PDB file of C-alpha atoms and ligand atoms in Angstrom:
ATOM      1  CA  UNK J   1     -14.895 -30.307 -40.201  1.00 59.00           C
ATOM      2  CA  UNK J   2     -14.125 -32.480 -43.191  1.00 85.00           C
ATOM      3  CA  UNK J   3     -15.748 -32.442 -46.588  1.00 93.00           C
ATOM      4  CA  UNK J   4     -15.911 -35.671 -48.534  1.00 93.00           C
ATOM      5  CA  UNK J   5     -17.189 -36.243 -52.068  1.00 96.00           C
ATOM      6  CA  UNK J   6     -17.997 -39.857 -52.664  1.00 94.00           C
ATOM      7  CA  UNK J   7     -20.251 -42.043 -54.802  1.00 95.00           C
ATOM      8  CA  UNK J   8     -23.792 -42.266 -53.462  1.00 97.00           C
ATOM      9  CA  UNK J   9     -24.686 -45.573 -51.817  1.00 95.00           C
ATOM     10  CA  UNK J  10     -28.072 -47.235 -51.143  1.00 95.00           C
ATOM     11  CA  UNK J  11     -27.901 -46.333 -47.443  1.00 94.00           C
ATOM     12  CA  UNK J  12     -27.763 -42.626 -48.419  1.00 96.00           C
ATOM     13  CA  UNK J  13     -31.220 -42.673 -50.016  1.00 97.00           C
ATOM     14  CA  UNK J  14     -33.132 -41.436 -46.938  1.00 97.00           C
ATOM     15  CA  UNK J  15     -30.886 -38.409 -46.400  1.00 97.00           C
ATOM     16  CA  UNK J  16     -30.701 -37.551 -50.091  1.00 98.00           C
ATOM     17  CA  UNK J  17     -34.470 -37.906 -50.535  1.00 98.00           C
ATOM     18  CA  UNK J  18     -35.005 -35.589 -47.536  1.00 97.00           C
ATOM     19  CA  UNK J  19     -32.855 -32.861 -49.140  1.00 98.00           C
ATOM     20  CA  UNK J  20     -34.550 -33.483 -52.478  1.00 98.00           C
ATOM     21  CA  UNK J  21     -37.950 -32.934 -50.840  1.00 97.00           C
ATOM     22  CA  UNK J  22     -36.719 -29.536 -49.582  1.00 96.00           C
ATOM     23  CA  UNK J  23     -35.478 -28.513 -53.018  1.00 97.00           C
ATOM     24  CA  UNK J  24     -37.727 -29.835 -55.777  1.00 97.00           C
ATOM     25  CA  UNK J  25     -41.428 -30.064 -56.607  1.00 93.00           C
ATOM     26  CA  UNK J  26     -42.070 -32.896 -57.164  1.00 95.00           C
ATOM     27  CA  UNK J  27     -39.074 -34.662 -55.559  1.00 97.00           C
ATOM     28  CA  UNK J  28     -37.838 -37.969 -56.944  1.00 97.00           C
ATOM     29  CA  UNK J  29     -39.588 -40.916 -55.298  1.00 97.00           C
ATOM     30  CA  UNK J  30     -37.252 -43.198 -53.320  1.00 97.00           C
ATOM     31  CA  UNK J  31     -37.546 -45.987 -55.889  1.00 97.00           C
ATOM     32  CA  UNK J  32     -36.073 -43.654 -58.527  1.00 97.00           C
ATOM     33  CA  UNK J  33     -32.922 -43.273 -56.410  1.00 98.00           C
ATOM     34  CA  UNK J  34     -32.705 -47.059 -56.102  1.00 97.00           C
ATOM     35  CA  UNK J  35     -33.164 -47.445 -59.877  1.00 97.00           C
ATOM     36  CA  UNK J  36     -30.481 -44.833 -60.568  1.00 97.00           C
ATOM     37  CA  UNK J  37     -28.050 -46.597 -58.235  1.00 96.00           C
ATOM     38  CA  UNK J  38     -28.700 -49.811 -60.159  1.00 95.00           C
ATOM     39  CA  UNK J  39     -27.706 -48.255 -63.509  1.00 93.00           C
ATOM     40  CA  UNK J  40     -24.064 -47.785 -62.726  1.00 86.00           C
ATOM     41  CA  UNK J  41     -22.926 -47.770 -66.361  1.00 87.00           C
ATOM     42  CA  UNK J  42     -24.950 -44.675 -67.169  1.00 94.00           C
ATOM     43  CA  UNK J  43     -25.962 -43.045 -63.928  1.00 97.00           C
ATOM     44  CA  UNK J  44     -23.361 -41.279 -61.810  1.00 97.00           C
ATOM     45  CA  UNK J  45     -24.453 -40.074 -58.382  1.00 98.00           C
ATOM     46  CA  UNK J  46     -22.227 -38.151 -56.000  1.00 98.00           C
ATOM     47  CA  UNK J  47     -22.869 -37.047 -52.426  1.00 98.00           C
ATOM     48  CA  UNK J  48     -21.056 -34.388 -50.440  1.00 98.00           C
ATOM     49  CA  UNK J  49     -20.706 -35.244 -46.774  1.00 96.00           C
ATOM     50  CA  UNK J  50     -19.421 -33.068 -44.035  1.00 89.00           C
ATOM     51  CA  UNK J  51     -18.604 -34.149 -40.521  1.00 76.00           C
ATOM     52  CA  UNK J  52     -15.693 -35.985 -39.048  1.00 58.00           C
ATOM     53  CA  UNK J  53     -14.024 -38.615 -41.195  1.00 54.00           C
ATOM     54  CA  UNK J  54     -13.363 -41.832 -39.294  1.00 52.00           C
ATOM     55  CA  UNK J  55      -9.940 -43.376 -38.703  1.00 54.00           C
ATOM     56  CA  UNK J  56      -9.924 -46.452 -40.897  1.00 51.00           C
ATOM     57  CA  UNK J  57      -7.529 -49.380 -40.856  1.00 53.00           C
ATOM     58  CA  UNK J  58      -4.993 -50.172 -43.604  1.00 53.00           C
ATOM     59  CA  UNK J  59      -5.570 -49.231 -47.220  1.00 53.00           C
ATOM     60  CA  UNK J  60      -9.152 -48.181 -46.542  1.00 52.00           C
ATOM     61  CA  UNK J  61      -7.779 -45.252 -44.559  1.00 51.00           C
ATOM     62  CA  UNK J  62      -5.959 -43.918 -47.628  1.00 51.00           C
ATOM     63  CA  UNK J  63      -9.025 -44.164 -49.806  1.00 54.00           C
ATOM     64  CA  UNK J  64     -11.407 -43.056 -47.027  1.00 50.00           C
ATOM     65  CA  UNK J  65     -13.815 -45.870 -47.857  1.00 52.00           C
ATOM     66  CA  UNK J  66     -15.645 -46.881 -44.709  1.00 49.00           C
ATOM     67  CA  UNK J  67     -17.782 -50.022 -44.894  1.00 52.00           C
ATOM     68  CA  UNK J  68     -20.713 -48.224 -43.342  1.00 56.00           C
ATOM     69  CA  UNK J  69     -21.671 -44.639 -42.659  1.00 60.00           C
ATOM     70  CA  UNK J  70     -19.335 -43.229 -40.026  1.00 62.00           C
ATOM     71  CA  UNK J  71     -21.051 -41.598 -37.057  1.00 62.00           C
ATOM     72  CA  UNK J  72     -21.244 -37.847 -37.493  1.00 68.00           C
ATOM     73  CA  UNK J  73     -21.278 -37.994 -41.299  1.00 80.00           C
ATOM     74  CA  UNK J  74     -24.063 -35.840 -42.757  1.00 93.00           C
ATOM     75  CA  UNK J  75     -24.991 -35.475 -46.387  1.00 97.00           C
ATOM     76  CA  UNK J  76     -25.031 -31.782 -47.256  1.00 97.00           C
ATOM     77  CA  UNK J  77     -25.610 -32.095 -51.003  1.00 98.00           C
ATOM     78  CA  UNK J  78     -25.771 -34.410 -53.966  1.00 98.00           C
ATOM     79  CA  UNK J  79     -25.572 -34.436 -57.740  1.00 98.00           C
ATOM     80  CA  UNK J  80     -26.511 -36.805 -60.514  1.00 98.00           C
ATOM     81  CA  UNK J  81     -25.504 -37.211 -64.129  1.00 98.00           C
ATOM     82  CA  UNK J  82     -26.293 -39.566 -66.980  1.00 98.00           C
ATOM     83  CA  UNK J  83     -23.468 -40.319 -69.343  1.00 96.00           C
ATOM     84  CA  UNK J  84     -24.607 -41.764 -72.653  1.00 96.00           C
ATOM     85  CA  UNK J  85     -22.842 -41.774 -76.030  1.00 95.00           C
ATOM     86  CA  UNK J  86     -20.398 -39.008 -75.133  1.00 95.00           C
ATOM     87  CA  UNK J  87     -23.042 -36.672 -73.723  1.00 97.00           C
ATOM     88  CA  UNK J  88     -23.239 -35.936 -70.022  1.00 98.00           C
ATOM     89  CA  UNK J  89     -26.656 -34.843 -68.759  1.00 98.00           C
ATOM     90  CA  UNK J  90     -26.787 -33.307 -65.297  1.00 98.00           C
ATOM     91  CA  UNK J  91     -29.993 -34.821 -63.928  1.00 98.00           C
ATOM     92  CA  UNK J  92     -30.020 -33.240 -60.481  1.00 98.00           C
ATOM     93  CA  UNK J  93     -27.956 -31.058 -58.170  1.00 98.00           C
ATOM     94  CA  UNK J  94     -28.800 -29.665 -54.752  1.00 98.00           C
ATOM     95  CA  UNK J  95     -27.371 -28.609 -51.442  1.00 98.00           C
ATOM     96  CA  UNK J  96     -29.184 -28.661 -48.120  1.00 97.00           C
ATOM     97  CA  UNK J  97     -30.717 -25.247 -47.355  1.00 96.00           C
ATOM     98  CA  UNK J  98     -28.584 -25.016 -44.172  1.00 95.00           C
ATOM     99  CA  UNK J  99     -25.390 -25.529 -46.183  1.00 95.00           C
ATOM    100  CA  UNK J 100     -25.830 -23.043 -49.011  1.00 97.00           C
ATOM    101  CA  UNK J 101     -23.312 -20.409 -49.998  1.00 96.00           C
ATOM    102  CA  UNK J 102     -20.380 -22.506 -48.774  1.00 95.00           C
ATOM    103  CA  UNK J 103     -19.115 -23.525 -52.188  1.00 96.00           C
ATOM    104  CA  UNK J 104     -20.649 -27.010 -51.950  1.00 97.00           C
ATOM    105  CA  UNK J 105     -22.865 -26.613 -55.017  1.00 98.00           C
ATOM    106  CA  UNK J 106     -19.942 -25.697 -57.234  1.00 98.00           C
ATOM    107  CA  UNK J 107     -17.806 -28.452 -55.718  1.00 97.00           C
ATOM    108  CA  UNK J 108     -20.482 -31.015 -56.620  1.00 98.00           C
ATOM    109  CA  UNK J 109     -20.806 -29.607 -60.133  1.00 98.00           C
ATOM    110  CA  UNK J 110     -17.025 -29.680 -60.578  1.00 97.00           C
ATOM    111  CA  UNK J 111     -16.976 -33.321 -59.429  1.00 97.00           C
ATOM    112  CA  UNK J 112     -19.574 -34.288 -62.053  1.00 97.00           C
ATOM    113  CA  UNK J 113     -17.761 -32.384 -64.797  1.00 97.00           C
ATOM    114  CA  UNK J 114     -14.458 -34.018 -63.874  1.00 95.00           C
ATOM    115  CA  UNK J 115     -16.144 -37.416 -64.126  1.00 95.00           C
ATOM    116  CA  UNK J 116     -17.575 -36.436 -67.537  1.00 95.00           C
ATOM    117  CA  UNK J 117     -14.139 -35.327 -68.748  1.00 94.00           C
ATOM    118  CA  UNK J 118     -12.556 -38.545 -67.495  1.00 93.00           C
ATOM    119  CA  UNK J 119     -15.142 -40.491 -69.529  1.00 92.00           C
ATOM    120  CA  UNK J 120     -14.363 -38.443 -72.672  1.00 93.00           C
ATOM    121  CA  UNK J 121     -17.739 -36.717 -72.799  1.00 96.00           C
ATOM    122  CA  UNK J 122     -17.864 -34.043 -75.499  1.00 97.00           C
ATOM    123  CA  UNK J 123     -20.693 -32.008 -73.958  1.00 98.00           C
ATOM    124  CA  UNK J 124     -22.515 -31.467 -70.701  1.00 98.00           C
ATOM    125  CA  UNK J 125     -26.198 -30.506 -70.879  1.00 98.00           C
ATOM    126  CA  UNK J 126     -28.896 -29.702 -68.350  1.00 98.00           C
ATOM    127  CA  UNK J 127     -32.283 -28.080 -67.870  1.00 98.00           C
ATOM    128  CA  UNK J 128     -32.976 -25.437 -65.258  1.00 98.00           C
ATOM    129  CA  UNK J 129     -36.095 -23.457 -64.398  1.00 98.00           C
ATOM    130  CA  UNK J 130     -36.097 -20.028 -65.996  1.00 97.00           C
ATOM    131  CA  UNK J 131     -36.770 -18.484 -62.552  1.00 97.00           C
ATOM    132  CA  UNK J 132     -33.854 -20.317 -60.891  1.00 98.00           C
ATOM    133  CA  UNK J 133     -31.405 -17.400 -60.919  1.00 98.00           C
ATOM    134  CA  UNK J 134     -29.050 -18.999 -58.371  1.00 98.00           C
ATOM    135  CA  UNK J 135     -28.550 -22.209 -60.331  1.00 98.00           C
ATOM    136  CA  UNK J 136     -28.291 -20.343 -63.642  1.00 98.00           C
ATOM    137  CA  UNK J 137     -25.526 -18.176 -62.156  1.00 98.00           C
ATOM    138  CA  UNK J 138     -23.731 -21.284 -60.997  1.00 98.00           C
ATOM    139  CA  UNK J 139     -23.880 -22.912 -64.441  1.00 98.00           C
ATOM    140  CA  UNK J 140     -22.848 -19.719 -66.236  1.00 97.00           C
ATOM    141  CA  UNK J 141     -19.834 -19.479 -63.963  1.00 97.00           C
ATOM    142  CA  UNK J 142     -18.668 -22.830 -65.381  1.00 97.00           C
ATOM    143  CA  UNK J 143     -19.191 -21.686 -68.963  1.00 96.00           C
ATOM    144  CA  UNK J 144     -22.612 -23.199 -69.675  1.00 97.00           C
ATOM    145  CA  UNK J 145     -24.446 -21.284 -72.401  1.00 97.00           C
ATOM    146  CA  UNK J 146     -28.174 -20.896 -72.933  1.00 98.00           C
ATOM    147  CA  UNK J 147     -28.897 -23.118 -75.934  1.00 97.00           C
ATOM    148  CA  UNK J 148     -32.664 -22.662 -76.109  1.00 98.00           C
ATOM    149  CA  UNK J 149     -35.879 -22.705 -74.148  1.00 98.00           C
ATOM    150  CA  UNK J 150     -38.140 -25.723 -73.550  1.00 98.00           C
ATOM    151  CA  UNK J 151     -41.705 -24.416 -73.280  1.00 97.00           C
ATOM    152  CA  UNK J 152     -43.634 -25.783 -70.285  1.00 97.00           C
ATOM    153  CA  UNK J 153     -40.800 -28.214 -69.473  1.00 97.00           C
ATOM    154  CA  UNK J 154     -41.693 -28.104 -65.758  1.00 97.00           C
ATOM    155  CA  UNK J 155     -45.248 -29.320 -65.297  1.00 94.00           C
ATOM    156  CA  UNK J 156     -45.284 -28.061 -61.691  1.00 94.00           C
ATOM    157  CA  UNK J 157     -46.005 -24.359 -62.169  1.00 94.00           C
ATOM    158  CA  UNK J 158     -46.000 -24.806 -65.971  1.00 96.00           C
ATOM    159  CA  UNK J 159     -42.621 -23.117 -66.220  1.00 97.00           C
ATOM    160  CA  UNK J 160     -40.247 -23.012 -69.163  1.00 98.00           C
ATOM    161  CA  UNK J 161     -36.897 -24.758 -68.890  1.00 98.00           C
ATOM    162  CA  UNK J 162     -33.590 -23.256 -69.980  1.00 98.00           C
ATOM    163  CA  UNK J 163     -31.617 -25.740 -72.041  1.00 98.00           C
ATOM    164  CA  UNK J 164     -27.995 -25.083 -71.043  1.00 98.00           C
ATOM    165  CA  UNK J 165     -24.931 -26.616 -72.663  1.00 98.00           C
ATOM    166  CA  UNK J 166     -21.217 -26.780 -72.183  1.00 98.00           C
ATOM    167  CA  UNK J 167     -19.234 -27.834 -75.226  1.00 97.00           C
ATOM    168  CA  UNK J 168     -16.150 -29.698 -74.020  1.00 96.00           C
ATOM    169  CA  UNK J 169     -14.808 -29.945 -77.579  1.00 95.00           C
ATOM    170  CA  UNK J 170     -14.509 -26.161 -77.763  1.00 95.00           C
ATOM    171  CA  UNK J 171     -10.965 -25.375 -76.541  1.00 94.00           C
ATOM    172  CA  UNK J 172     -12.034 -22.043 -75.004  1.00 94.00           C
ATOM    173  CA  UNK J 173     -14.967 -23.534 -73.093  1.00 94.00           C
ATOM    174  CA  UNK J 174     -12.861 -26.503 -72.033  1.00 94.00           C
ATOM    175  CA  UNK J 175     -10.147 -24.216 -70.743  1.00 93.00           C
ATOM    176  CA  UNK J 176     -12.659 -22.110 -68.810  1.00 93.00           C
ATOM    177  CA  UNK J 177     -14.258 -25.134 -67.179  1.00 96.00           C
ATOM    178  CA  UNK J 178     -10.909 -26.678 -66.272  1.00 95.00           C
ATOM    179  CA  UNK J 179      -9.810 -23.404 -64.636  1.00 95.00           C
ATOM    180  CA  UNK J 180     -13.111 -23.129 -62.818  1.00 96.00           C
ATOM    181  CA  UNK J 181     -12.929 -26.703 -61.504  1.00 96.00           C
ATOM    182  CA  UNK J 182      -9.406 -26.039 -60.289  1.00 95.00           C
ATOM    183  CA  UNK J 183     -10.397 -22.839 -58.461  1.00 96.00           C
ATOM    184  CA  UNK J 184     -13.476 -24.367 -56.898  1.00 96.00           C
ATOM    185  CA  UNK J 185     -11.549 -27.409 -55.686  1.00 92.00           C
ATOM    186  CA  UNK J 186      -8.911 -25.188 -54.114  1.00 94.00           C
ATOM    187  CA  UNK J 187     -11.559 -23.175 -52.220  1.00 95.00           C
ATOM    188  CA  UNK J 188     -12.933 -25.994 -50.060  1.00 94.00           C
ATOM    189  CA  UNK J 189     -10.566 -28.474 -48.432  1.00 92.00           C
ATOM    190  CA  UNK J 190     -11.975 -31.868 -49.257  1.00 93.00           C
ATOM    191  CA  UNK J 191     -11.377 -35.504 -50.114  1.00 92.00           C
ATOM    192  CA  UNK J 192     -12.757 -36.702 -53.457  1.00 93.00           C
ATOM    193  CA  UNK J 193     -13.208 -40.449 -53.747  1.00 92.00           C
ATOM    194  CA  UNK J 194     -15.912 -39.988 -56.402  1.00 94.00           C
ATOM    195  CA  UNK J 195     -13.281 -39.208 -58.985  1.00 93.00           C
ATOM    196  CA  UNK J 196     -10.562 -41.325 -57.435  1.00 81.00           C
ATOM    197  CA  UNK J 197     -12.468 -44.559 -57.924  1.00 60.00           C
ATOM    198  CA  UNK J 198     -15.007 -44.646 -60.751  1.00 51.00           C
ATOM    199  CA  UNK J 199     -16.896 -47.680 -59.369  1.00 47.00           C
ATOM    200  CA  UNK J 200     -17.024 -47.807 -55.576  1.00 44.00           C
ATOM    201  CA  UNK J 201     -15.847 -50.828 -53.638  1.00 45.00           C
ATOM    202  CA  UNK J 202     -18.678 -53.214 -52.757  1.00 40.00           C
ATOM    203  CA  UNK J 203     -21.110 -51.408 -55.050  1.00 40.00           C
ATOM    204  CA  UNK J 204     -24.031 -53.631 -56.070  1.00 33.00           C
TER     205      UNK J 204
HETATM  206  C1  COA Z 301     -28.208 -24.195 -56.879  1.00 95.94           C
HETATM  207  C2  COA Z 301     -27.539 -24.691 -55.595  1.00 95.94           C
HETATM  208  C3  COA Z 301     -27.113 -26.153 -55.797  1.00 95.94           C
HETATM  209  C4  COA Z 301     -26.286 -23.820 -55.297  1.00 95.94           C
HETATM  210  O1  COA Z 301     -25.648 -24.403 -54.199  1.00 95.94           O
HETATM  211  P1  COA Z 301     -24.734 -23.582 -53.149  1.00 95.94           P
HETATM  212  O2  COA Z 301     -23.994 -24.605 -52.373  1.00 95.94           O
HETATM  213  O3  COA Z 301     -25.542 -22.600 -52.391  1.00 95.94           O
HETATM  214  O4  COA Z 301     -23.787 -22.776 -54.160  1.00 95.94           O
HETATM  215  P2  COA Z 301     -22.276 -22.319 -53.955  1.00 95.94           P
HETATM  216  O5  COA Z 301     -22.074 -21.804 -52.566  1.00 95.94           O
HETATM  217  O6  COA Z 301     -21.392 -23.415 -54.407  1.00 95.94           O
HETATM  218  O7  COA Z 301     -22.210 -21.081 -54.977  1.00 95.94           O
HETATM  219  C5  COA Z 301     -21.774 -21.276 -56.304  1.00 95.94           C
HETATM  220  C6  COA Z 301     -22.303 -20.195 -57.212  1.00 95.94           C
HETATM  221  O8  COA Z 301     -23.732 -20.256 -57.299  1.00 95.94           O
HETATM  222  C7  COA Z 301     -24.248 -18.945 -57.479  1.00 95.94           C
HETATM  223  N1  COA Z 301     -24.992 -18.551 -56.261  1.00 95.94           N
HETATM  224  C8  COA Z 301     -24.994 -19.195 -55.075  1.00 95.94           C
HETATM  225  N2  COA Z 301     -25.839 -18.571 -54.207  1.00 95.94           N
HETATM  226  C9  COA Z 301     -26.343 -17.504 -54.880  1.00 95.94           C
HETATM  227  C10 COA Z 301     -27.276 -16.489 -54.536  1.00 95.94           C
HETATM  228  N3  COA Z 301     -27.843 -16.442 -53.312  1.00 95.94           N
HETATM  229  N4  COA Z 301     -27.609 -15.577 -55.471  1.00 95.94           N
HETATM  230  C11 COA Z 301     -27.066 -15.609 -56.694  1.00 95.94           C
HETATM  231  N5  COA Z 301     -26.171 -16.560 -57.102  1.00 95.94           N
HETATM  232  C12 COA Z 301     -25.812 -17.494 -56.193  1.00 95.94           C
HETATM  233  C13 COA Z 301     -23.033 -18.027 -57.601  1.00 95.94           C
HETATM  234  O9  COA Z 301     -22.669 -18.004 -58.972  1.00 95.94           O
HETATM  235  C14 COA Z 301     -22.013 -18.781 -56.788  1.00 95.94           C
HETATM  236  O10 COA Z 301     -20.691 -18.410 -57.124  1.00 95.94           O
HETATM  237  P3  COA Z 301     -20.004 -17.171 -56.333  1.00 95.94           P
HETATM  238  O11 COA Z 301     -19.963 -17.596 -54.902  1.00 95.94           O
HETATM  239  O12 COA Z 301     -18.647 -17.057 -56.962  1.00 95.94           O
HETATM  240  O13 COA Z 301     -20.888 -15.990 -56.566  1.00 95.94           O
HETATM  241  C15 COA Z 301     -28.507 -24.551 -54.366  1.00 95.94           C
HETATM  242  O14 COA Z 301     -28.970 -23.215 -54.301  1.00 95.94           O
HETATM  243  C16 COA Z 301     -29.699 -25.488 -54.389  1.00 95.94           C
HETATM  244  O15 COA Z 301     -29.603 -26.630 -53.952  1.00 95.94           O
HETATM  245  N6  COA Z 301     -30.851 -25.007 -54.910  1.00 95.94           N
HETATM  246  C17 COA Z 301     -32.064 -25.819 -54.933  1.00 95.94           C
HETATM  247  C18 COA Z 301     -31.965 -26.935 -55.928  1.00 95.94           C
HETATM  248  C19 COA Z 301     -31.688 -26.416 -57.320  1.00 95.94           C
HETATM  249  O16 COA Z 301     -32.270 -25.425 -57.751  1.00 95.94           O
HETATM  250  N7  COA Z 301     -30.802 -27.125 -58.033  1.00 95.94           N
HETATM  251  C20 COA Z 301     -30.463 -26.809 -59.398  1.00 95.94           C
HETATM  252  C21 COA Z 301     -31.375 -27.547 -60.286  1.00 95.94           C
HETATM  253  S1  COA Z 301     -31.017 -27.267 -62.004  1.00 95.94           S
END
């Protein structure tokens, strides 16, 4: 089994939207994924695939950049982030219900944070449902702090949102997140072409 983090591509939309429908109410409509993929300066989307990586010819083998989806590749999770004016905003993060508890969620989060650090972001922010204990644990593990509450932020269920922030300018928080990313990356053997190549080859 191989785990591969790579930039999301248009042909991934069906699989990602299917996971999204399992995880969120309401899920993003498919056109939103297409729009996000079109905003490559601001919107950063990563997918985590598991399955067998193909044998590729020449330099493509080293970068693990197949031209099309290799047979046997399944998307097990995805994450999204907007990067604007030095602030990274995690817009979405999910793993397939059959692939939870394997360290994939934290690997995806670490990939987004590494991208934010590489782009000199000074903070990472996100909203999470107050009742979402699992995700809140995950974010706290990376050093995110509860900054405030957003009343009724989630219209579905009229639930409050926790406004969580990670200050990358704070040396202590930065150190904690760097250590965490390192540990998480060491836990799951994987290839990361999301952070290797900021803009994927052949990307529209
Ligand atoms: C949140 C989510 C992405 C976590 O993904 P995952 O792949 O299961 O998580 P990991 O295996 O990487 O676990 C990472 C950390 O998450 C927390 N966590 C994971 N499962 C947990 C559980 N059942 N109970 C409590 N905390 C849990 C822990 O802090 C864990 O670290 P640990 O293993 O050192 O305890 C996943 O549960 C999910 O997709 N949920 C639905 C979508 C969602 O809520 N997304 C977040 C929106 S803000």
